GROMACS .gro file of N, CA and C in nm:
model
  417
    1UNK      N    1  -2.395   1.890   0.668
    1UNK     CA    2  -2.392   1.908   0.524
    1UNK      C    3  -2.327   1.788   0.456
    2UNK      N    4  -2.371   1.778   0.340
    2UNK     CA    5  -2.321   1.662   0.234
    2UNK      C    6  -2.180   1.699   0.190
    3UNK      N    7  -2.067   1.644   0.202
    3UNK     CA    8  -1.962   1.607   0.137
    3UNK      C    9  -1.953   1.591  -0.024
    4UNK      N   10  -1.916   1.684  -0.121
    4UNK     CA   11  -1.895   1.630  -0.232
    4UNK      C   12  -1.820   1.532  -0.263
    5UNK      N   13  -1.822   1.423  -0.404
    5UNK     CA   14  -1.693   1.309  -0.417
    5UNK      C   15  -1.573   1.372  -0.409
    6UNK      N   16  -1.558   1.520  -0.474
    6UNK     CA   17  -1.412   1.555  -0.473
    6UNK      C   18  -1.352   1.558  -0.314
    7UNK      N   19  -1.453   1.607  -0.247
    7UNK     CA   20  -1.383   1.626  -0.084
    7UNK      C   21  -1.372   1.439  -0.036
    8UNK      N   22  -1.459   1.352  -0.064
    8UNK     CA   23  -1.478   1.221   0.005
    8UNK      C   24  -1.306   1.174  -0.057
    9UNK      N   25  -1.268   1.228  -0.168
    9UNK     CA   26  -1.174   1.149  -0.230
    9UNK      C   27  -1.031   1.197  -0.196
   10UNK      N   28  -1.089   1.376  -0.115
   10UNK     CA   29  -0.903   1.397  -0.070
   10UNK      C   30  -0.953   1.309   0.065
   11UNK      N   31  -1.006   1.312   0.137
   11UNK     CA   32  -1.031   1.222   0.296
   11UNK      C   33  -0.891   1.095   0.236
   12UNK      N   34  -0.977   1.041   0.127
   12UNK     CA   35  -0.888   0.894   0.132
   12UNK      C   36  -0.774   0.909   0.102
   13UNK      N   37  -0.722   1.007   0.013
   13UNK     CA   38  -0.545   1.042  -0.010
   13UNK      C   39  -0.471   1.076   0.101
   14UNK      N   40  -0.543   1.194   0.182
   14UNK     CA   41  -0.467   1.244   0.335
   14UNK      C   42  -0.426   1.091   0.426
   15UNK      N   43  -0.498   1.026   0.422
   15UNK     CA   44  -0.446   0.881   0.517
   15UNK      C   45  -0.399   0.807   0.466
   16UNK      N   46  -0.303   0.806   0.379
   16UNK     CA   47  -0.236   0.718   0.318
   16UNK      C   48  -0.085   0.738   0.362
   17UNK      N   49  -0.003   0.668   0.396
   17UNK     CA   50   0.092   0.657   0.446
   17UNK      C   51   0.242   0.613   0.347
   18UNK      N   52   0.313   0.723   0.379
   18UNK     CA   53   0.451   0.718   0.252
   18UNK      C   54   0.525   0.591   0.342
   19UNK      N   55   0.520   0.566   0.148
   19UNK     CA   56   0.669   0.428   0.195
   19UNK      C   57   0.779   0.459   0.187
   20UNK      N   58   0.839   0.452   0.273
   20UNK     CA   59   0.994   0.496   0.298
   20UNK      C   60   1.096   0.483   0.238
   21UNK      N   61   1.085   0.266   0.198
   21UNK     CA   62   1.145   0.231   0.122
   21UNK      C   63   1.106   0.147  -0.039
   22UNK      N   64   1.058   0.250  -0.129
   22UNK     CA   65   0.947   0.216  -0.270
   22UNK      C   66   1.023   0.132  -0.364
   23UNK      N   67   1.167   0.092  -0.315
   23UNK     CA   68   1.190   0.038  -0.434
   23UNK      C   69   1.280  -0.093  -0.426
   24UNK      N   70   1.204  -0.137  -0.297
   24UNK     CA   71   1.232  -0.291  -0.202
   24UNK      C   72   1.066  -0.359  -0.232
   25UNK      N   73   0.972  -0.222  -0.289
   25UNK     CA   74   0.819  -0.320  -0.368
   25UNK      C   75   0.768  -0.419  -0.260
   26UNK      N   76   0.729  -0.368  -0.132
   26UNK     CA   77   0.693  -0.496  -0.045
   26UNK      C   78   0.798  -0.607   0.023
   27UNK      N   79   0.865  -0.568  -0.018
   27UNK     CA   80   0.986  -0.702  -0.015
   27UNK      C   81   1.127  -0.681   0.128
   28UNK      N   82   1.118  -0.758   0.279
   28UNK     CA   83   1.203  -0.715   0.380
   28UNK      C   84   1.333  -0.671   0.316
   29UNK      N   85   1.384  -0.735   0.173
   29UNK     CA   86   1.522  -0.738   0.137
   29UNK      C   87   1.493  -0.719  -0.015
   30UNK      N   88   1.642  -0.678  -0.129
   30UNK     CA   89   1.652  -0.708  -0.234
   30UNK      C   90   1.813  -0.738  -0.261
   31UNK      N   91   1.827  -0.799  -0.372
   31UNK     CA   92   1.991  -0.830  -0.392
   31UNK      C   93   1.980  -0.706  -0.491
   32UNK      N   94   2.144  -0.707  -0.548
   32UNK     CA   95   2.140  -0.636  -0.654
   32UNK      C   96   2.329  -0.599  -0.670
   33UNK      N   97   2.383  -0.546  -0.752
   33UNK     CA   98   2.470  -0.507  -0.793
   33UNK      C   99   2.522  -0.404  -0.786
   34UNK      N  100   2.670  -0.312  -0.729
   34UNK     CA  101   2.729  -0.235  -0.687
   34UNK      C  102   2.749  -0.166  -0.839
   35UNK      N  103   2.723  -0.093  -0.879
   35UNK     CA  104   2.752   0.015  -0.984
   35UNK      C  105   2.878   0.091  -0.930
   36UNK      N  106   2.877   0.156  -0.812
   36UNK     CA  107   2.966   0.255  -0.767
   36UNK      C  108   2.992   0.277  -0.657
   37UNK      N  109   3.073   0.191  -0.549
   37UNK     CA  110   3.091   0.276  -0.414
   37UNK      C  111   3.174   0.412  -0.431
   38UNK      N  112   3.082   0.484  -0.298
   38UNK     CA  113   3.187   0.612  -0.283
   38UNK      C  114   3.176   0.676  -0.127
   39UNK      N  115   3.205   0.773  -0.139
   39UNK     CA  116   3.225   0.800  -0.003
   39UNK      C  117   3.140   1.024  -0.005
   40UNK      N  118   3.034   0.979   0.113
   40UNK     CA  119   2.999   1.115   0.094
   40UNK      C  120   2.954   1.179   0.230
   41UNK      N  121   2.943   1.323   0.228
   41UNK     CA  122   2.964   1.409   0.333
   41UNK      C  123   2.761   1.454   0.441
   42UNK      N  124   2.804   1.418   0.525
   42UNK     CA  125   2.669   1.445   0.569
   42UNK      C  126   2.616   1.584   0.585
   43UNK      N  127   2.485   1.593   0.629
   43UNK     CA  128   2.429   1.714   0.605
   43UNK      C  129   2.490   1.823   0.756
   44UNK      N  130   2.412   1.958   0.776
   44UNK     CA  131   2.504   2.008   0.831
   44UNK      C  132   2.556   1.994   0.958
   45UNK      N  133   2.433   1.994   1.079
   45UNK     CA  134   2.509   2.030   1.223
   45UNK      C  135   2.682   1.901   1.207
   46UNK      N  136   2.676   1.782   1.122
   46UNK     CA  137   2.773   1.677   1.129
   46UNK      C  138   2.878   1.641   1.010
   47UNK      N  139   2.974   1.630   1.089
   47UNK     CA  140   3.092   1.633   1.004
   47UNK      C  141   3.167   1.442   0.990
   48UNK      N  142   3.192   1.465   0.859
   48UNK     CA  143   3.235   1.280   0.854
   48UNK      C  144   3.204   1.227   0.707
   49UNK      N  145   3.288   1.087   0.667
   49UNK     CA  146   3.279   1.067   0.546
   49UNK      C  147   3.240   0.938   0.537
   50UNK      N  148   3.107   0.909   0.499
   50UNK     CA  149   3.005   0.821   0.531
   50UNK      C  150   3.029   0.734   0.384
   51UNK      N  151   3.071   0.561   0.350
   51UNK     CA  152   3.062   0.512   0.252
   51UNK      C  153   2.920   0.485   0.188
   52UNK      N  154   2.899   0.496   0.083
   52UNK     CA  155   2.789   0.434   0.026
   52UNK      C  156   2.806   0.405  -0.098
   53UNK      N  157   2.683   0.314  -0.122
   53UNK     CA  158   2.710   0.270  -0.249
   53UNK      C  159   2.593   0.250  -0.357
   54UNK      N  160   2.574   0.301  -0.509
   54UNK     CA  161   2.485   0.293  -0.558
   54UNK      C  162   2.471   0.151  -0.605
   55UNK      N  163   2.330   0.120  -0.625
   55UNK     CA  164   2.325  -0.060  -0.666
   55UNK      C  165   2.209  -0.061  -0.751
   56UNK      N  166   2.228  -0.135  -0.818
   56UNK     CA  167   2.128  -0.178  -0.952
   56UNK      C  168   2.027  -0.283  -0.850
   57UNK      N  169   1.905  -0.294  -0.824
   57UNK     CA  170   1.881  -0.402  -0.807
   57UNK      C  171   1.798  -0.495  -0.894
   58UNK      N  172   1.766  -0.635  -0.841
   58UNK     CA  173   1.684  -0.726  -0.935
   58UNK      C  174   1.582  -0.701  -0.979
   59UNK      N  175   1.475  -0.574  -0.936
   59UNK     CA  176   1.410  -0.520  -1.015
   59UNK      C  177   1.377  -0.464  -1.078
   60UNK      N  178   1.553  -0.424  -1.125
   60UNK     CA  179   1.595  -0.329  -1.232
   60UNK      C  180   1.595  -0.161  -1.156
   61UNK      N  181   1.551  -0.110  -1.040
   61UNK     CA  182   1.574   0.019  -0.959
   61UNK      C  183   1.694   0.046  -0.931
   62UNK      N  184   1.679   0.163  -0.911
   62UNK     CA  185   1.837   0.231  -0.854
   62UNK      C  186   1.847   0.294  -0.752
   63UNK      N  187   1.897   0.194  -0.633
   63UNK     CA  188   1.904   0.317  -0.472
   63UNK      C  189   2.066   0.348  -0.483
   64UNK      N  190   2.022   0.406  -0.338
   64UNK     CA  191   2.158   0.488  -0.284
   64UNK      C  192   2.176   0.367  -0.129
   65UNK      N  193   2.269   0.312  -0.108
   65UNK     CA  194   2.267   0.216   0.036
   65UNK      C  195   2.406   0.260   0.089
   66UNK      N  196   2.342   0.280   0.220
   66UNK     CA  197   2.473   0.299   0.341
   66UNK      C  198   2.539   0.140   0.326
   67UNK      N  199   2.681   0.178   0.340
   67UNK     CA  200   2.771   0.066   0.379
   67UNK      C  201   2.795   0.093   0.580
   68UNK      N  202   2.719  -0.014   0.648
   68UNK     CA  203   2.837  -0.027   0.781
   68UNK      C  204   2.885  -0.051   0.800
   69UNK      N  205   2.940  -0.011   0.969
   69UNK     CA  206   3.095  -0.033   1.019
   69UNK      C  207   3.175  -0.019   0.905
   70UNK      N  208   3.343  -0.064   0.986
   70UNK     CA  209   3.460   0.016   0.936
   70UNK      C  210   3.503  -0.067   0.862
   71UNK      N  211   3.554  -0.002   0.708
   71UNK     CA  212   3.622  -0.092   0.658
   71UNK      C  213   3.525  -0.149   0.533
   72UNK      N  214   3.525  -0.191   0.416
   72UNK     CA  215   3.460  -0.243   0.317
   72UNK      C  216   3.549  -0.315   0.204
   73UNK      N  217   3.500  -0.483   0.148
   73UNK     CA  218   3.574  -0.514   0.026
   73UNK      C  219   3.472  -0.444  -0.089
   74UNK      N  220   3.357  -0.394  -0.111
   74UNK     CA  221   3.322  -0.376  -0.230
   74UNK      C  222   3.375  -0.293  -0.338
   75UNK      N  223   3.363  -0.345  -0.444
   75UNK     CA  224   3.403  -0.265  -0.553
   75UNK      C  225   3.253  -0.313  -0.678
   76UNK      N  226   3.291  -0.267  -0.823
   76UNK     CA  227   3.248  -0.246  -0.886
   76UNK      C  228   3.175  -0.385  -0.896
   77UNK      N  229   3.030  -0.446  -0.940
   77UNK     CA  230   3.056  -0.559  -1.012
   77UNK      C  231   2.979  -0.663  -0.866
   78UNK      N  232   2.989  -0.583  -0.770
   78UNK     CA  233   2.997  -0.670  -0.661
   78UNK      C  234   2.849  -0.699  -0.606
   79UNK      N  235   2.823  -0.832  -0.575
   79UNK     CA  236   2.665  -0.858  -0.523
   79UNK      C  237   2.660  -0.825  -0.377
   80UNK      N  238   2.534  -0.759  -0.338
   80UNK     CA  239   2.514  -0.725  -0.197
   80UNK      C  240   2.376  -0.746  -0.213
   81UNK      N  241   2.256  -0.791  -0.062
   81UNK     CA  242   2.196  -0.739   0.008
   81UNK      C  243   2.117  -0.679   0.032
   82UNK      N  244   2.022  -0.586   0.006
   82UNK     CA  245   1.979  -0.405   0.083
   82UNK      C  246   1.855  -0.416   0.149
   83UNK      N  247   1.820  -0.389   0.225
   83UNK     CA  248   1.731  -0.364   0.341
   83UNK      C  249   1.705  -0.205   0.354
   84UNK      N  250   1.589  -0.188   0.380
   84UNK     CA  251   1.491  -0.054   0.421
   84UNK      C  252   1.580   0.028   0.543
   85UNK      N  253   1.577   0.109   0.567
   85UNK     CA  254   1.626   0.196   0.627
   85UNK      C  255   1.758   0.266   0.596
   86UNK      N  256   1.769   0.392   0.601
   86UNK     CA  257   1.887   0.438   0.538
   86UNK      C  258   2.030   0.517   0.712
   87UNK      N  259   2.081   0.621   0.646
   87UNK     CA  260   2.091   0.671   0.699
   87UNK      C  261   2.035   0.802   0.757
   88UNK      N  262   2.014   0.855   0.882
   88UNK     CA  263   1.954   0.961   0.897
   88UNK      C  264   1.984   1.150   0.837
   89UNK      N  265   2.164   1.112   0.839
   89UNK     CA  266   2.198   1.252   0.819
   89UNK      C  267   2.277   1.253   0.652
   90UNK      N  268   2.212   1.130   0.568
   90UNK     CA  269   2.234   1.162   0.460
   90UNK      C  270   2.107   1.167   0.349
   91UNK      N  271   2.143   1.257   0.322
   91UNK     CA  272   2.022   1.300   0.214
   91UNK      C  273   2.023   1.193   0.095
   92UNK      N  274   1.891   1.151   0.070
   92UNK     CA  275   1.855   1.064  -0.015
   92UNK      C  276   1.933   0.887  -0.061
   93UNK      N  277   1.981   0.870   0.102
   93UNK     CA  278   2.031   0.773   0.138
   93UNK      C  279   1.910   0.698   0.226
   94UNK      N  280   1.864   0.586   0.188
   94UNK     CA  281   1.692   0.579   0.242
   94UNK      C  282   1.742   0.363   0.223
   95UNK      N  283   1.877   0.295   0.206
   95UNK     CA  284   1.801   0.185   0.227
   95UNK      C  285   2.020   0.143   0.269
   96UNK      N  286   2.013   0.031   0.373
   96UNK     CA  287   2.111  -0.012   0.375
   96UNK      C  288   2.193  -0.153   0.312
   97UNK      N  289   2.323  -0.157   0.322
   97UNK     CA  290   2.330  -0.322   0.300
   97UNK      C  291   2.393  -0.390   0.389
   98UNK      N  292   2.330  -0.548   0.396
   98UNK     CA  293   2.359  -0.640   0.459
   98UNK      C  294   2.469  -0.672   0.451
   99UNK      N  295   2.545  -0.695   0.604
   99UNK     CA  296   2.712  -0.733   0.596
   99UNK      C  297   2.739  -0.923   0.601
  100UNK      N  298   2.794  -0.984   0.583
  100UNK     CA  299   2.812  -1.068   0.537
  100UNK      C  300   2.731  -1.190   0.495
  101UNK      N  301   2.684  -1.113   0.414
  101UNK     CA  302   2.567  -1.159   0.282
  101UNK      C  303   2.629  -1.157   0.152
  102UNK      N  304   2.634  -1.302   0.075
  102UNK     CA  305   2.686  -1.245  -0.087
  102UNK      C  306   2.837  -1.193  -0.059
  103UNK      N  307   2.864  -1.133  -0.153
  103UNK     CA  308   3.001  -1.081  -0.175
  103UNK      C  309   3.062  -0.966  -0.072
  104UNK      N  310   2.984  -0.904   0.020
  104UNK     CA  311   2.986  -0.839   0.050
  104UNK      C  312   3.047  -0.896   0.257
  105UNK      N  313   3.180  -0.884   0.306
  105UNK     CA  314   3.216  -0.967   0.394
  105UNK      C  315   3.185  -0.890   0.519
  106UNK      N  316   3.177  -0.913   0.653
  106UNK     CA  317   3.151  -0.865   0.759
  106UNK      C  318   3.253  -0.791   0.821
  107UNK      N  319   3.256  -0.713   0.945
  107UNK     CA  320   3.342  -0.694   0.963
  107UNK      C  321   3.455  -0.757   1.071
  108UNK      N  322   3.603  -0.707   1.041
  108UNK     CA  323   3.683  -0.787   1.088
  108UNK      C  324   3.707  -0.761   1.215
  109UNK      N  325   3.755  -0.848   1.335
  109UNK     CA  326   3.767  -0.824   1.506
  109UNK      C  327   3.656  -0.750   1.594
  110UNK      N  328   3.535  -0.805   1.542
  110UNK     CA  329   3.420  -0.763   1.591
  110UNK      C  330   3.373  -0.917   1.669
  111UNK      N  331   3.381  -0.861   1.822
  111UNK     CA  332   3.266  -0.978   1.926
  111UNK      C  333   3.157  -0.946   1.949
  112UNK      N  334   3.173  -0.785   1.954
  112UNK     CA  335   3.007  -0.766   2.035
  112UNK      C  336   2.960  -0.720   1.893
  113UNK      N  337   2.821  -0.718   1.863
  113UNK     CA  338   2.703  -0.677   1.817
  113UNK      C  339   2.727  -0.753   1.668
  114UNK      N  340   2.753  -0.871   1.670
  114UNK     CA  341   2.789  -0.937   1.536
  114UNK      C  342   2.671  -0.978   1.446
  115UNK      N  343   2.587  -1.024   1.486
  115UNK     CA  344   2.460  -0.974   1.413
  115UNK      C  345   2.423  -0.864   1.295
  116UNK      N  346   2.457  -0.736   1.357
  116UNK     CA  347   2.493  -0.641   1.293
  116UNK      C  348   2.586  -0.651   1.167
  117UNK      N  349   2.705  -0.695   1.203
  117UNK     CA  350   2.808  -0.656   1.142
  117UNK      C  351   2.828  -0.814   1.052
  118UNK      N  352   2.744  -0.931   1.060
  118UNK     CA  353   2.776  -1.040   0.957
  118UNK      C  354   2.906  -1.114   1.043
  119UNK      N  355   2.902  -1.144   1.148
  119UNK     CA  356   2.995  -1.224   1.203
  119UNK      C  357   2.973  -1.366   1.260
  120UNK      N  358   3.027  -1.482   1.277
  120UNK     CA  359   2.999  -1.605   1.253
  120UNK      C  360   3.000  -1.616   1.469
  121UNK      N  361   2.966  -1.676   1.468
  121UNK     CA  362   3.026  -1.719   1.648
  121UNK      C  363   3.174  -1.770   1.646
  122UNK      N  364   3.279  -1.678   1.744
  122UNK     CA  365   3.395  -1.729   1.755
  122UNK      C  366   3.395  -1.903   1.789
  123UNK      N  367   3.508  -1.909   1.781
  123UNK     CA  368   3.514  -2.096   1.881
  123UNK      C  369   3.514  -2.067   2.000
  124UNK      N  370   3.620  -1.939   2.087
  124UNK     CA  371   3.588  -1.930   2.182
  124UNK      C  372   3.480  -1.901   2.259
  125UNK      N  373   3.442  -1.902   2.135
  125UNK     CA  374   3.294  -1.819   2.270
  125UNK      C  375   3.175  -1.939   2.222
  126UNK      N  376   3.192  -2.022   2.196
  126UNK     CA  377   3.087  -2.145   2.193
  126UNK      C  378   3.008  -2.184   2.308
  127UNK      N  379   2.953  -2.194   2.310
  127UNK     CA  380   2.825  -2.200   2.430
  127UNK      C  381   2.843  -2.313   2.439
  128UNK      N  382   2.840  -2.323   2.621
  128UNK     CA  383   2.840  -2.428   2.726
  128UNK      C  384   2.723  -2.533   2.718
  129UNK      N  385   2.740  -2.661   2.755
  129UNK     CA  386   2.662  -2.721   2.729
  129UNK      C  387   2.661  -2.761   2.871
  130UNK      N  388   2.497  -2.751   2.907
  130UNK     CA  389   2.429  -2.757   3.077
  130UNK      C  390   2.464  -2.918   3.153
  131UNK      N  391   2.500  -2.895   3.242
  131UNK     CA  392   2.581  -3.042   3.339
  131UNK      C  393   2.450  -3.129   3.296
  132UNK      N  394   2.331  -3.124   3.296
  132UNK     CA  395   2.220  -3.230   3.263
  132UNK      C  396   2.232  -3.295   3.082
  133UNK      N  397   2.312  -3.233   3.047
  133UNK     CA  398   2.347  -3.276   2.900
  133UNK      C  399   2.447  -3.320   2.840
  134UNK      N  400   2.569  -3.311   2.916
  134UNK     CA  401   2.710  -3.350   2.940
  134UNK      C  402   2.746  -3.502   2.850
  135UNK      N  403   2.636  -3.596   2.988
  135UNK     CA  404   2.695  -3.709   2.921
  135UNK      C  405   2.625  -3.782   2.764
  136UNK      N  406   2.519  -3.691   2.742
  136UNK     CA  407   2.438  -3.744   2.626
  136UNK      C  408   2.575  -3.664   2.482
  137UNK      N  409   2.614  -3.545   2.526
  137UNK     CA  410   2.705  -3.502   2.405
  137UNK      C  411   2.821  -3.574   2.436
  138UNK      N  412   2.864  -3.637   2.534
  138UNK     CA  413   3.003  -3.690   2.581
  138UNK      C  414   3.101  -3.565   2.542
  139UNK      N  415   3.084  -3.460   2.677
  139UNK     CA  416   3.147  -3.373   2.727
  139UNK      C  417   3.217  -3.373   2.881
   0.00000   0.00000   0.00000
């Protein structure tokens, strides 16, 4: 049997795929401005007081962004960052921000997973330079 347009036209709505994060507009990142950090409670089986922070961004939208790891300088006023993905066990928390990006500093006495957390390479831990390269760096 023939398909009416109304049925051909839900076909094309059903396969369309939700964007997670609608108000990053295509974009891996956006900057934007701290309106309000605060601190809020996750949903139920978990207990804990998760920072976040609302931000104006450059395209004039308004998310909700997880702050990570421990510890935060933001306050009011303050430029950050935000990237797609939120947290899982907070409701309508859907995009995060970048740690030491902008105003926003990394965290402190962190070696492992610094990437994450906006951390520079210690001095100590400067990478060796291979015996075949020694005398060209004059090491």
């Amino acid at each position: 049997m023939l398909s009416t347009l109304y049925q051909n036209d839900l076909k094309k709505k059903r396969n369309r795929r939700r964007n997670r994060s609608a108000a990053l507009v295509c974009c891996p990142q956006k900057e934007g401005s701290v309106l309000k950090p605060r601190i809020v409670t996750p949903k139920k089986p978990n207990s804990a007081r998760r920072p976040v922070a609302k931000a104006k961004l450059t395209n004039k939208k308004f998310v909700v962004a997880h702050i990570p790891g421990t510890g935060h300088n933001l306050r009011k006023h303050s430029t950050i960052l935000v990237r797609g993905g939120g947290c899982r066990d907070l409701p309508g928390v859907r995009h995060t921000c970048i740690r030491g990006v902008s105003d926003f500093l990394g965290v402190r006495d962190k070696t492992k997973r610094r990437s994450i957390y906006g951390i520079k390479r210690p001095p100590e831990m400067a990478k060796r330079v291979r015996r075949k390269f020694r005398a060209i760096f004059g090491q």
